[in-house]
mmCIF file of N, CA and C in Angstrom:
data_model
loop_
_atom_site.group_PDB
_atom_site.id
_atom_site.type_symbol
_atom_site.label_atom_id
_atom_site.label_comp_id
_atom_site.label_asym_id
_atom_site.label_seq_id
_atom_site.Cartn_x
_atom_site.Cartn_y
_atom_site.Cartn_z
ATOM 1 N N GLN A 118 0.871 -1.174 0.004
ATOM 2 C CA GLN A 118 0.076 -0.004 0.093
ATOM 3 C C GLN A 118 0.943 1.278 0.045
ATOM 4 N N VAL A 119 0.610 2.115 -0.911
ATOM 5 C CA VAL A 119 1.357 3.382 -1.043
ATOM 6 C C VAL A 119 0.969 4.452 0.026
ATOM 7 N N GLN A 120 1.856 4.968 0.602
ATOM 8 C CA GLN A 120 1.521 6.071 1.595
ATOM 9 C C GLN A 120 2.417 7.218 1.316
ATOM 10 N N LEU A 121 1.909 8.443 1.168
ATOM 11 C CA LEU A 121 2.572 9.663 1.087
ATOM 12 C C LEU A 121 2.289 10.603 2.158
ATOM 13 N N VAL A 122 3.328 10.988 3.013
ATOM 14 C CA VAL A 122 3.096 11.869 4.169
ATOM 15 C C VAL A 122 3.843 13.090 4.101
ATOM 16 N N GLU A 123 3.178 14.232 3.995
ATOM 17 C CA GLU A 123 3.825 15.511 3.777
ATOM 18 C C GLU A 123 4.143 16.183 5.134
ATOM 19 N N SER A 124 5.048 16.934 5.240
ATOM 20 C CA SER A 124 5.503 17.749 6.404
ATOM 21 C C SER A 124 6.232 18.996 5.998
ATOM 22 N N GLY A 125 6.373 19.981 6.925
ATOM 23 C CA GLY A 125 7.170 21.185 6.703
ATOM 24 C C GLY A 125 6.406 22.438 6.305
ATOM 25 N N GLY A 126 5.090 22.341 6.130
ATOM 26 C CA GLY A 126 4.277 23.463 6.025
ATOM 27 C C GLY A 126 4.251 24.438 7.190
ATOM 28 N N GLY A 127 3.712 25.631 7.034
ATOM 29 C CA GLY A 127 3.659 26.529 8.102
ATOM 30 C C GLY A 127 3.371 27.928 7.732
ATOM 31 N N SER A 128 3.547 28.861 8.503
ATOM 32 C CA SER A 128 3.286 30.303 8.238
ATOM 33 C C SER A 128 4.636 30.973 8.135
ATOM 34 N N VAL A 129 4.800 31.894 7.222
ATOM 35 C CA VAL A 129 6.055 32.565 6.921
ATOM 36 C C VAL A 129 5.688 33.885 6.263
ATOM 37 N N GLN A 130 6.544 34.910 6.520
ATOM 38 C CA GLN A 130 6.375 36.253 5.901
ATOM 39 C C GLN A 130 6.765 36.211 4.446
ATOM 40 N N ALA A 131 6.344 37.071 3.667
ATOM 41 C CA ALA A 131 6.650 37.104 2.309
ATOM 42 C C ALA A 131 8.219 37.357 2.210
ATOM 43 N N GLY A 132 8.809 36.689 1.250
ATOM 44 C CA GLY A 132 10.255 36.619 1.026
ATOM 45 C C GLY A 132 10.923 35.537 1.842
ATOM 46 N N GLY A 133 10.404 34.996 2.580
ATOM 47 C CA GLY A 133 10.825 33.875 3.410
ATOM 48 C C GLY A 133 10.847 32.543 2.647
ATOM 49 N N SER A 134 11.383 31.475 3.356
ATOM 50 C CA SER A 134 11.498 30.210 2.798
ATOM 51 C C SER A 134 10.875 29.123 3.607
ATOM 52 N N LEU A 135 10.523 28.077 2.968
ATOM 53 C CA LEU A 135 10.104 26.872 3.663
ATOM 54 C C LEU A 135 10.490 25.638 2.803
ATOM 55 N N ARG A 136 10.819 24.565 3.433
ATOM 56 C CA ARG A 136 11.060 23.201 2.743
ATOM 57 C C ARG A 136 10.007 22.193 3.083
ATOM 58 N N LEU A 137 9.252 21.677 2.180
ATOM 59 C CA LEU A 137 8.355 20.634 2.304
ATOM 60 C C LEU A 137 9.071 19.345 2.083
ATOM 61 N N SER A 138 8.546 18.362 2.820
ATOM 62 C CA SER A 138 9.064 16.913 2.678
ATOM 63 C C SER A 138 7.826 16.010 2.472
ATOM 64 N N CYS A 139 8.101 15.002 1.729
ATOM 65 C CA CYS A 139 7.083 14.016 1.419
ATOM 66 C C CYS A 139 7.718 12.666 1.676
ATOM 67 N N ALA A 140 7.302 11.916 2.695
ATOM 68 C CA ALA A 140 7.878 10.574 2.909
ATOM 69 C C ALA A 140 7.005 9.487 2.198
ATOM 70 N N ALA A 141 7.622 8.767 1.432
ATOM 71 C CA ALA A 141 6.861 7.790 0.596
ATOM 72 C C ALA A 141 7.207 6.410 1.043
ATOM 73 N N SER A 142 6.091 5.525 1.209
ATOM 74 C CA SER A 142 6.399 4.221 1.564
ATOM 75 C C SER A 142 5.491 3.388 0.643
ATOM 76 N N GLY A 143 6.039 2.208 0.298
ATOM 77 C CA GLY A 143 5.212 1.224 -0.484
ATOM 78 C C GLY A 143 5.147 1.579 -1.997
ATOM 79 N N TYR A 144 5.902 2.578 -2.454
ATOM 80 C CA TYR A 144 6.029 3.064 -3.700
ATOM 81 C C TYR A 144 7.200 2.515 -4.406
ATOM 82 N N THR A 145 7.085 1.375 -5.067
ATOM 83 C CA THR A 145 8.247 0.649 -5.619
ATOM 84 C C THR A 145 7.989 0.463 -7.125
ATOM 85 N N TYR A 146 8.592 1.368 -7.885
ATOM 86 C CA TYR A 146 8.451 1.211 -9.261
ATOM 87 C C TYR A 146 9.890 1.541 -9.931
ATOM 88 N N SER A 147 10.187 0.789 -11.051
ATOM 89 C CA SER A 147 11.498 1.019 -11.621
ATOM 90 C C SER A 147 11.657 2.468 -12.172
ATOM 91 N N SER A 148 10.596 2.909 -12.816
ATOM 92 C CA SER A 148 10.514 4.288 -13.223
ATOM 93 C C SER A 148 9.220 4.931 -12.791
ATOM 94 N N TYR A 149 9.241 6.109 -12.406
ATOM 95 C CA TYR A 149 8.224 6.845 -11.844
ATOM 96 C C TYR A 149 8.236 8.292 -11.976
ATOM 97 N N CYS A 150 7.206 8.986 -11.491
ATOM 98 C CA CYS A 150 7.137 10.372 -11.440
ATOM 99 C C CYS A 150 6.563 10.789 -10.087
ATOM 100 N N MET A 151 7.089 11.795 -9.474
ATOM 101 C CA MET A 151 6.491 12.375 -8.228
ATOM 102 C C MET A 151 6.439 13.859 -8.416
ATOM 103 N N GLY A 152 5.583 14.436 -7.694
ATOM 104 C CA GLY A 152 5.311 15.839 -7.750
ATOM 105 C C GLY A 152 4.675 16.558 -6.552
ATOM 106 N N TRP A 153 4.630 17.893 -6.739
ATOM 107 C CA TRP A 153 3.885 18.743 -5.750
ATOM 108 C C TRP A 153 2.780 19.576 -6.536
ATOM 109 N N PHE A 154 1.735 19.549 -5.785
ATOM 110 C CA PHE A 154 0.592 20.259 -6.300
ATOM 111 C C PHE A 154 0.090 21.182 -5.181
ATOM 112 N N ARG A 155 -0.630 22.232 -5.646
ATOM 113 C CA ARG A 155 -1.163 23.014 -4.447
ATOM 114 C C ARG A 155 -2.628 23.524 -4.880
ATOM 115 N N GLN A 156 -3.372 23.847 -3.884
ATOM 116 C CA GLN A 156 -4.774 24.355 -4.135
ATOM 117 C C GLN A 156 -5.098 25.285 -3.073
ATOM 118 N N ALA A 157 -5.440 26.534 -3.577
ATOM 119 C CA ALA A 157 -5.826 27.639 -2.754
ATOM 120 C C ALA A 157 -7.368 27.663 -2.600
ATOM 121 N N PRO A 158 -7.900 28.189 -1.574
ATOM 122 C CA PRO A 158 -9.360 28.293 -1.501
ATOM 123 C C PRO A 158 -10.127 28.840 -2.723
ATOM 124 N N GLY A 159 -11.096 28.218 -3.263
ATOM 125 C CA GLY A 159 -11.737 28.793 -4.362
ATOM 126 C C GLY A 159 -11.049 28.732 -5.647
ATOM 127 N N LYS A 160 -9.911 28.096 -5.764
ATOM 128 C CA LYS A 160 -9.139 27.832 -6.973
ATOM 129 C C LYS A 160 -8.935 26.430 -7.343
ATOM 130 N N GLU A 161 -8.593 26.129 -8.493
ATOM 131 C CA GLU A 161 -8.292 24.737 -9.017
ATOM 132 C C GLU A 161 -6.981 24.223 -8.513
ATOM 133 N N ARG A 162 -6.861 23.043 -8.389
ATOM 134 C CA ARG A 162 -5.569 22.451 -8.051
ATOM 135 C C ARG A 162 -4.481 22.753 -9.174
ATOM 136 N N GLU A 163 -3.307 23.088 -8.717
ATOM 137 C CA GLU A 163 -2.228 23.446 -9.682
ATOM 138 C C GLU A 163 -1.025 22.648 -9.562
ATOM 139 N N GLU A 164 -0.522 22.124 -10.609
ATOM 140 C CA GLU A 164 0.676 21.387 -10.640
ATOM 141 C C GLU A 164 1.857 22.342 -10.337
ATOM 142 N N VAL A 165 2.552 22.147 -9.343
ATOM 143 C CA VAL A 165 3.737 23.066 -9.015
ATOM 144 C C VAL A 165 5.053 22.640 -9.497
ATOM 145 N N ALA A 166 5.433 21.308 -9.292
ATOM 146 C CA ALA A 166 6.680 20.870 -9.775
ATOM 147 C C ALA A 166 6.601 19.330 -9.878
ATOM 148 N N THR A 167 7.327 18.666 -10.856
ATOM 149 C CA THR A 167 7.336 17.387 -10.849
ATOM 150 C C THR A 167 8.916 16.827 -11.142
ATOM 151 N N ILE A 168 9.055 15.580 -10.851
ATOM 152 C CA ILE A 168 10.435 15.125 -11.017
ATOM 153 C C ILE A 168 10.339 13.596 -11.532
ATOM 154 N N ASP A 169 10.982 13.231 -12.475
ATOM 155 C CA ASP A 169 11.030 11.885 -12.956
ATOM 156 C C ASP A 169 12.052 11.085 -12.228
ATOM 157 N N SER A 170 12.025 9.727 -12.397
ATOM 158 C CA SER A 170 12.930 8.863 -11.706
ATOM 159 C C SER A 170 14.432 9.206 -12.222
ATOM 160 N N ASP A 171 14.495 9.690 -13.306
ATOM 161 C CA ASP A 171 15.888 9.976 -13.945
ATOM 162 C C ASP A 171 16.341 11.347 -13.490
ATOM 163 N N GLY A 172 15.569 12.053 -12.734
ATOM 164 C CA GLY A 172 15.901 13.330 -12.080
ATOM 165 C C GLY A 172 15.443 14.515 -12.940
ATOM 166 N N SER A 173 14.753 14.288 -14.087
ATOM 167 C CA SER A 173 14.314 15.450 -14.851
ATOM 168 C C SER A 173 13.189 16.088 -14.144
ATOM 169 N N SER A 174 13.179 17.427 -14.077
ATOM 170 C CA SER A 174 12.143 18.160 -13.321
ATOM 171 C C SER A 174 11.522 19.115 -14.111
ATOM 172 N N SER A 175 10.326 19.676 -13.817
ATOM 173 C CA SER A 175 9.503 20.537 -14.486
ATOM 174 C C SER A 175 8.805 21.438 -13.391
ATOM 175 N N TYR A 176 8.672 22.653 -13.838
ATOM 176 C CA TYR A 176 8.057 23.594 -12.880
ATOM 177 C C TYR A 176 6.978 24.467 -13.499
ATOM 178 N N ALA A 177 5.940 24.893 -12.702
ATOM 179 C CA ALA A 177 5.021 25.849 -13.150
ATOM 180 C C ALA A 177 5.713 27.201 -13.296
ATOM 181 N N ASP A 178 5.292 27.982 -14.172
ATOM 182 C CA ASP A 178 5.858 29.290 -14.558
ATOM 183 C C ASP A 178 5.893 30.039 -13.301
ATOM 184 N N SER A 179 4.763 30.019 -12.460
ATOM 185 C CA SER A 179 4.650 30.893 -11.354
ATOM 186 C C SER A 179 5.743 30.653 -10.293
ATOM 187 N N VAL A 180 6.392 29.454 -10.335
ATOM 188 C CA VAL A 180 7.397 29.170 -9.197
ATOM 189 C C VAL A 180 8.852 28.944 -9.763
ATOM 190 N N LYS A 181 8.970 29.081 -11.102
ATOM 191 C CA LYS A 181 10.284 28.972 -11.619
ATOM 192 C C LYS A 181 11.237 29.820 -11.034
ATOM 193 N N GLY A 182 12.419 29.489 -10.737
ATOM 194 C CA GLY A 182 13.439 30.292 -10.182
ATOM 195 C C GLY A 182 13.308 30.537 -8.607
ATOM 196 N N ARG A 183 12.237 30.071 -8.072
ATOM 197 C CA ARG A 183 12.026 30.300 -6.718
ATOM 198 C C ARG A 183 11.925 28.835 -6.033
ATOM 199 N N PHE A 184 11.197 27.871 -6.636
ATOM 200 C CA PHE A 184 11.064 26.704 -6.025
ATOM 201 C C PHE A 184 12.041 25.571 -6.612
ATOM 202 N N THR A 185 12.392 24.624 -5.766
ATOM 203 C CA THR A 185 13.267 23.507 -6.374
ATOM 204 C C THR A 185 12.750 22.164 -5.848
ATOM 205 N N ILE A 186 12.500 21.194 -6.647
ATOM 206 C CA ILE A 186 12.101 19.872 -6.269
ATOM 207 C C ILE A 186 13.278 19.049 -6.401
ATOM 208 N N SER A 187 13.289 18.046 -5.315
ATOM 209 C CA SER A 187 14.449 17.203 -5.294
ATOM 210 C C SER A 187 13.934 15.902 -4.582
ATOM 211 N N GLN A 188 14.790 14.847 -4.758
ATOM 212 C CA GLN A 188 14.414 13.556 -4.081
ATOM 213 C C GLN A 188 15.661 12.924 -3.464
ATOM 214 N N ASP A 189 15.396 12.202 -2.395
ATOM 215 C CA ASP A 189 16.519 11.414 -1.731
ATOM 216 C C ASP A 189 15.952 9.922 -1.836
ATOM 217 N N ASN A 190 16.635 9.296 -2.820
ATOM 218 C CA ASN A 190 16.027 7.909 -3.005
ATOM 219 C C ASN A 190 16.388 6.954 -1.945
ATOM 220 N N THR A 191 17.485 7.260 -1.227
ATOM 221 C CA THR A 191 17.937 6.416 -0.145
ATOM 222 C C THR A 191 16.894 6.545 1.070
ATOM 223 N N GLN A 192 16.227 7.704 1.206
ATOM 224 C CA GLN A 192 15.324 8.031 2.158
ATOM 225 C C GLN A 192 13.861 7.928 1.751
ATOM 226 N N ASN A 193 13.698 7.580 0.414
ATOM 227 C CA ASN A 193 12.360 7.687 -0.054
ATOM 228 C C ASN A 193 11.589 8.911 0.282
ATOM 229 N N THR A 194 12.129 10.034 -0.013
ATOM 230 C CA THR A 194 11.741 11.353 0.377
ATOM 231 C C THR A 194 11.803 12.318 -0.725
ATOM 232 N N LEU A 195 10.623 12.995 -0.895
ATOM 233 C CA LEU A 195 10.609 14.021 -1.988
ATOM 234 C C LEU A 195 10.596 15.385 -1.270
ATOM 235 N N TYR A 196 11.250 16.323 -1.772
ATOM 236 C CA TYR A 196 11.340 17.743 -1.148
ATOM 237 C C TYR A 196 10.850 18.783 -2.137
ATOM 238 N N LEU A 197 10.505 19.897 -1.615
ATOM 239 C CA LEU A 197 10.125 21.159 -2.333
ATOM 240 C C LEU A 197 10.746 22.254 -1.530
ATOM 241 N N GLN A 198 11.806 22.857 -2.027
ATOM 242 C CA GLN A 198 12.446 24.010 -1.376
ATOM 243 C C GLN A 198 11.766 25.135 -1.960
ATOM 244 N N MET A 199 11.129 26.013 -1.101
ATOM 245 C CA MET A 199 10.469 27.136 -1.569
ATOM 246 C C MET A 199 11.130 28.413 -1.049
ATOM 247 N N ASN A 200 11.639 29.278 -1.905
ATOM 248 C CA ASN A 200 12.222 30.495 -1.472
ATOM 249 C C ASN A 200 11.577 31.726 -2.134
ATOM 250 N N SER A 201 11.765 32.873 -1.602
ATOM 251 C CA SER A 201 11.210 34.111 -2.022
ATOM 252 C C SER A 201 9.686 33.918 -2.057
ATOM 253 N N LEU A 202 9.130 33.424 -0.970
ATOM 254 C CA LEU A 202 7.669 33.120 -1.042
ATOM 255 C C LEU A 202 6.815 34.356 -1.198
ATOM 256 N N LYS A 203 5.715 34.329 -1.837
ATOM 257 C CA LYS A 203 4.779 35.332 -2.081
ATOM 258 C C LYS A 203 3.406 34.977 -1.367
ATOM 259 N N ALA A 204 2.644 35.946 -1.156
ATOM 260 C CA ALA A 204 1.306 35.787 -0.646
ATOM 261 C C ALA A 204 0.493 34.827 -1.483
ATOM 262 N N GLU A 205 0.768 34.939 -2.812
ATOM 263 C CA GLU A 205 -0.041 34.118 -3.667
ATOM 264 C C GLU A 205 0.506 32.623 -3.730
ATOM 265 N N ASP A 206 1.408 32.301 -2.942
ATOM 266 C CA ASP A 206 1.824 30.930 -2.791
ATOM 267 C C ASP A 206 1.029 30.270 -1.721
ATOM 268 N N THR A 207 0.231 30.970 -1.061
ATOM 269 C CA THR A 207 -0.660 30.465 0.083
ATOM 270 C C THR A 207 -1.507 29.339 -0.545
ATOM 271 N N ALA A 208 -1.473 28.143 0.094
ATOM 272 C CA ALA A 208 -2.312 27.059 -0.430
ATOM 273 C C ALA A 208 -2.017 25.847 0.462
ATOM 274 N N MET A 209 -2.890 24.922 0.167
ATOM 275 C CA MET A 209 -2.554 23.494 0.813
ATOM 276 C C MET A 209 -1.755 22.887 -0.319
ATOM 277 N N TYR A 210 -0.577 22.302 0.038
ATOM 278 C CA TYR A 210 0.326 21.670 -0.755
ATOM 279 C C TYR A 210 0.243 20.137 -0.653
ATOM 280 N N TYR A 211 0.131 19.445 -1.760
ATOM 281 C CA TYR A 211 0.043 18.015 -1.839
ATOM 282 C C TYR A 211 1.170 17.329 -2.512
ATOM 283 N N CYS A 212 1.568 16.350 -1.953
ATOM 284 C CA CYS A 212 2.607 15.344 -2.644
ATOM 285 C C CYS A 212 1.800 14.394 -3.403
ATOM 286 N N ALA A 213 2.236 13.973 -4.547
ATOM 287 C CA ALA A 213 1.623 12.914 -5.434
ATOM 288 C C ALA A 213 2.648 12.151 -6.226
ATOM 289 N N ALA A 214 2.129 10.954 -6.478
ATOM 290 C CA ALA A 214 3.075 9.988 -7.233
ATOM 291 C C ALA A 214 2.216 9.377 -8.343
ATOM 292 N N ALA A 215 2.890 9.144 -9.516
ATOM 293 C CA ALA A 215 2.295 8.502 -10.627
ATOM 294 C C ALA A 215 1.732 7.079 -10.317
ATOM 295 N N GLY A 216 0.679 6.861 -10.909
ATOM 296 C CA GLY A 216 0.061 5.480 -10.713
ATOM 297 C C GLY A 216 0.678 4.380 -11.692
ATOM 298 N N PHE A 217 0.370 3.225 -11.315
ATOM 299 C CA PHE A 217 0.833 2.009 -12.133
ATOM 300 C C PHE A 217 0.588 2.089 -13.601
ATOM 301 N N ALA A 218 1.467 1.857 -14.421
ATOM 302 C CA ALA A 218 1.274 1.896 -15.899
ATOM 303 C C ALA A 218 1.318 0.434 -16.389
ATOM 304 N N PHE A 219 2.420 -0.268 -16.194
ATOM 305 C CA PHE A 219 2.508 -1.698 -16.684
ATOM 306 C C PHE A 219 3.546 -2.370 -15.896
ATOM 307 N N GLU A 220 3.526 -3.717 -16.009
ATOM 308 C CA GLU A 220 4.584 -4.542 -15.542
ATOM 309 C C GLU A 220 5.185 -5.353 -16.616
ATOM 310 N N TYR A 221 6.522 -5.494 -16.589
ATOM 311 C CA TYR A 221 7.211 -6.178 -17.668
ATOM 312 C C TYR A 221 8.355 -6.869 -16.947
ATOM 313 N N GLY A 222 8.510 -8.235 -17.255
ATOM 314 C CA GLY A 222 9.499 -8.965 -16.751
ATOM 315 C C GLY A 222 9.641 -8.905 -15.174
ATOM 316 N N GLY A 223 8.468 -8.796 -14.562
ATOM 317 C CA GLY A 223 8.396 -8.696 -13.183
ATOM 318 C C GLY A 223 8.821 -7.429 -12.576
ATOM 319 N N VAL A 224 8.993 -6.346 -13.417
ATOM 320 C CA VAL A 224 9.425 -5.061 -12.995
ATOM 321 C C VAL A 224 8.186 -4.076 -13.285
ATOM 322 N N ARG A 225 7.829 -3.289 -12.248
ATOM 323 C CA ARG A 225 6.713 -2.416 -12.248
ATOM 324 C C ARG A 225 7.111 -1.019 -12.704
ATOM 325 N N TYR A 226 6.491 -0.345 -13.614
ATOM 326 C CA TYR A 226 6.603 0.955 -14.097
ATOM 327 C C TYR A 226 5.421 1.745 -13.907
ATOM 328 N N ALA A 227 5.687 2.997 -13.538
ATOM 329 C CA ALA A 227 4.548 3.956 -13.264
ATOM 330 C C ALA A 227 4.484 4.929 -14.496
ATOM 331 N N TYR A 228 3.431 5.717 -14.569
ATOM 332 C CA TYR A 228 3.353 6.641 -15.711
ATOM 333 C C TYR A 228 4.487 7.634 -15.571
ATOM 334 N N PRO A 229 4.977 8.132 -16.690
ATOM 335 C CA PRO A 229 6.031 9.325 -16.710
ATOM 336 C C PRO A 229 5.289 10.557 -16.280
ATOM 337 N N CYS A 230 6.030 11.565 -15.931
ATOM 338 C CA CYS A 230 5.562 12.920 -15.653
ATOM 339 C C CYS A 230 4.727 13.443 -16.769
ATOM 340 N N SER A 231 5.203 13.130 -18.005
ATOM 341 C CA SER A 231 4.514 13.799 -19.146
ATOM 342 C C SER A 231 3.045 13.263 -19.364
ATOM 343 N N SER A 232 2.635 12.175 -18.607
ATOM 344 C CA SER A 232 1.324 11.716 -18.663
ATOM 345 C C SER A 232 0.402 12.439 -17.722
ATOM 346 N N HIS A 233 1.014 13.094 -16.732
ATOM 347 C CA HIS A 233 0.111 13.910 -15.654
ATOM 348 C C HIS A 233 -0.819 12.912 -15.141
ATOM 349 N N ASP A 234 -0.514 11.685 -14.860
ATOM 350 C CA ASP A 234 -1.400 10.657 -14.228
ATOM 351 C C ASP A 234 -0.933 10.314 -12.893
ATOM 352 N N PHE A 235 -1.472 10.960 -11.927
ATOM 353 C CA PHE A 235 -1.093 10.793 -10.528
ATOM 354 C C PHE A 235 -2.176 10.017 -9.742
ATOM 355 N N GLY A 236 -1.708 8.676 -9.310
ATOM 356 C CA GLY A 236 -2.733 7.868 -8.669
ATOM 357 C C GLY A 236 -2.729 7.868 -7.226
ATOM 358 N N TYR A 237 -1.643 8.458 -6.633
ATOM 359 C CA TYR A 237 -1.359 8.385 -5.181
ATOM 360 C C TYR A 237 -1.205 9.845 -4.642
ATOM 361 N N TRP A 238 -1.871 10.132 -3.582
ATOM 362 C CA TRP A 238 -1.878 11.493 -3.045
ATOM 363 C C TRP A 238 -1.662 11.464 -1.581
ATOM 364 N N GLY A 239 -0.964 12.457 -1.028
ATOM 365 C CA GLY A 239 -0.913 12.632 0.441
ATOM 366 C C GLY A 239 -2.057 13.488 0.826
ATOM 367 N N GLN A 240 -2.037 13.765 2.240
ATOM 368 C CA GLN A 240 -3.131 14.463 2.850
ATOM 369 C C GLN A 240 -3.015 16.061 2.768
ATOM 370 N N GLY A 241 -1.732 16.398 2.459
ATOM 371 C CA GLY A 241 -1.517 17.867 2.258
ATOM 372 C C GLY A 241 -0.916 18.559 3.481
ATOM 373 N N THR A 242 -0.213 19.682 3.267
ATOM 374 C CA THR A 242 0.395 20.529 4.302
ATOM 375 C C THR A 242 0.155 21.902 3.960
ATOM 376 N N GLN A 243 -0.314 22.658 5.033
ATOM 377 C CA GLN A 243 -0.773 24.126 4.558
ATOM 378 C C GLN A 243 0.497 25.041 4.691
ATOM 379 N N VAL A 244 0.472 25.930 3.584
ATOM 380 C CA VAL A 244 1.519 26.958 3.582
ATOM 381 C C VAL A 244 0.765 28.184 3.564
ATOM 382 N N THR A 245 1.198 29.143 4.477
ATOM 383 C CA THR A 245 0.563 30.529 4.558
ATOM 384 C C THR A 245 1.577 31.484 4.473
ATOM 385 N N VAL A 246 1.546 32.374 3.542
ATOM 386 C CA VAL A 246 2.460 33.432 3.358
ATOM 387 C C VAL A 246 1.822 34.816 3.685
ATOM 388 N N SER A 247 2.247 35.509 4.586
ATOM 389 C CA SER A 247 1.742 36.801 4.810
ATOM 390 C C SER A 247 2.473 37.935 4.295
ATOM 391 N N SER A 248 1.802 38.982 3.697
ATOM 392 C CA SER A 248 2.539 40.075 3.037
ATOM 393 C C SER A 248 2.741 41.181 4.112
#
C-alpha cells in the first residue's frame, strides 16, 4: 500500500523560505514520477513541480526560479524547497506520485511525468505566506 506523508508547512512572511518533505512508503517502481501540487481556497488544483525517476524536473511558470524539487532515493523522500515566497503561494500543498502503468519482466513501471497521471496522493500540508 502506497503512503505519502507531507510535512514542513507553516506560516512565513513574504520573502521567506520553507522546505516541504514527502515521505513515501510502498511506492516501488523502476521508473516513476512524483510531484507537488497546491490548491488555494476557491481555486483549481495547480501542478507546482514534478520530477522523474531519472531526475528530470519541471516547474509551473509561477514558481520557476523560486522553488526547487528534489528527491532522496535512499530515504524515499521528496522535497520542495520554496524561496522568495509570495502571498499568492498560500495554499494547501500536496505530494503526489504517478500510478501504475504496466509490468514487464516482473518489473513495475509507473506513468511518466508527461502523462500527468497521478494515482497516489498525500493528505496535504498548509503553507501560509503573509505580506
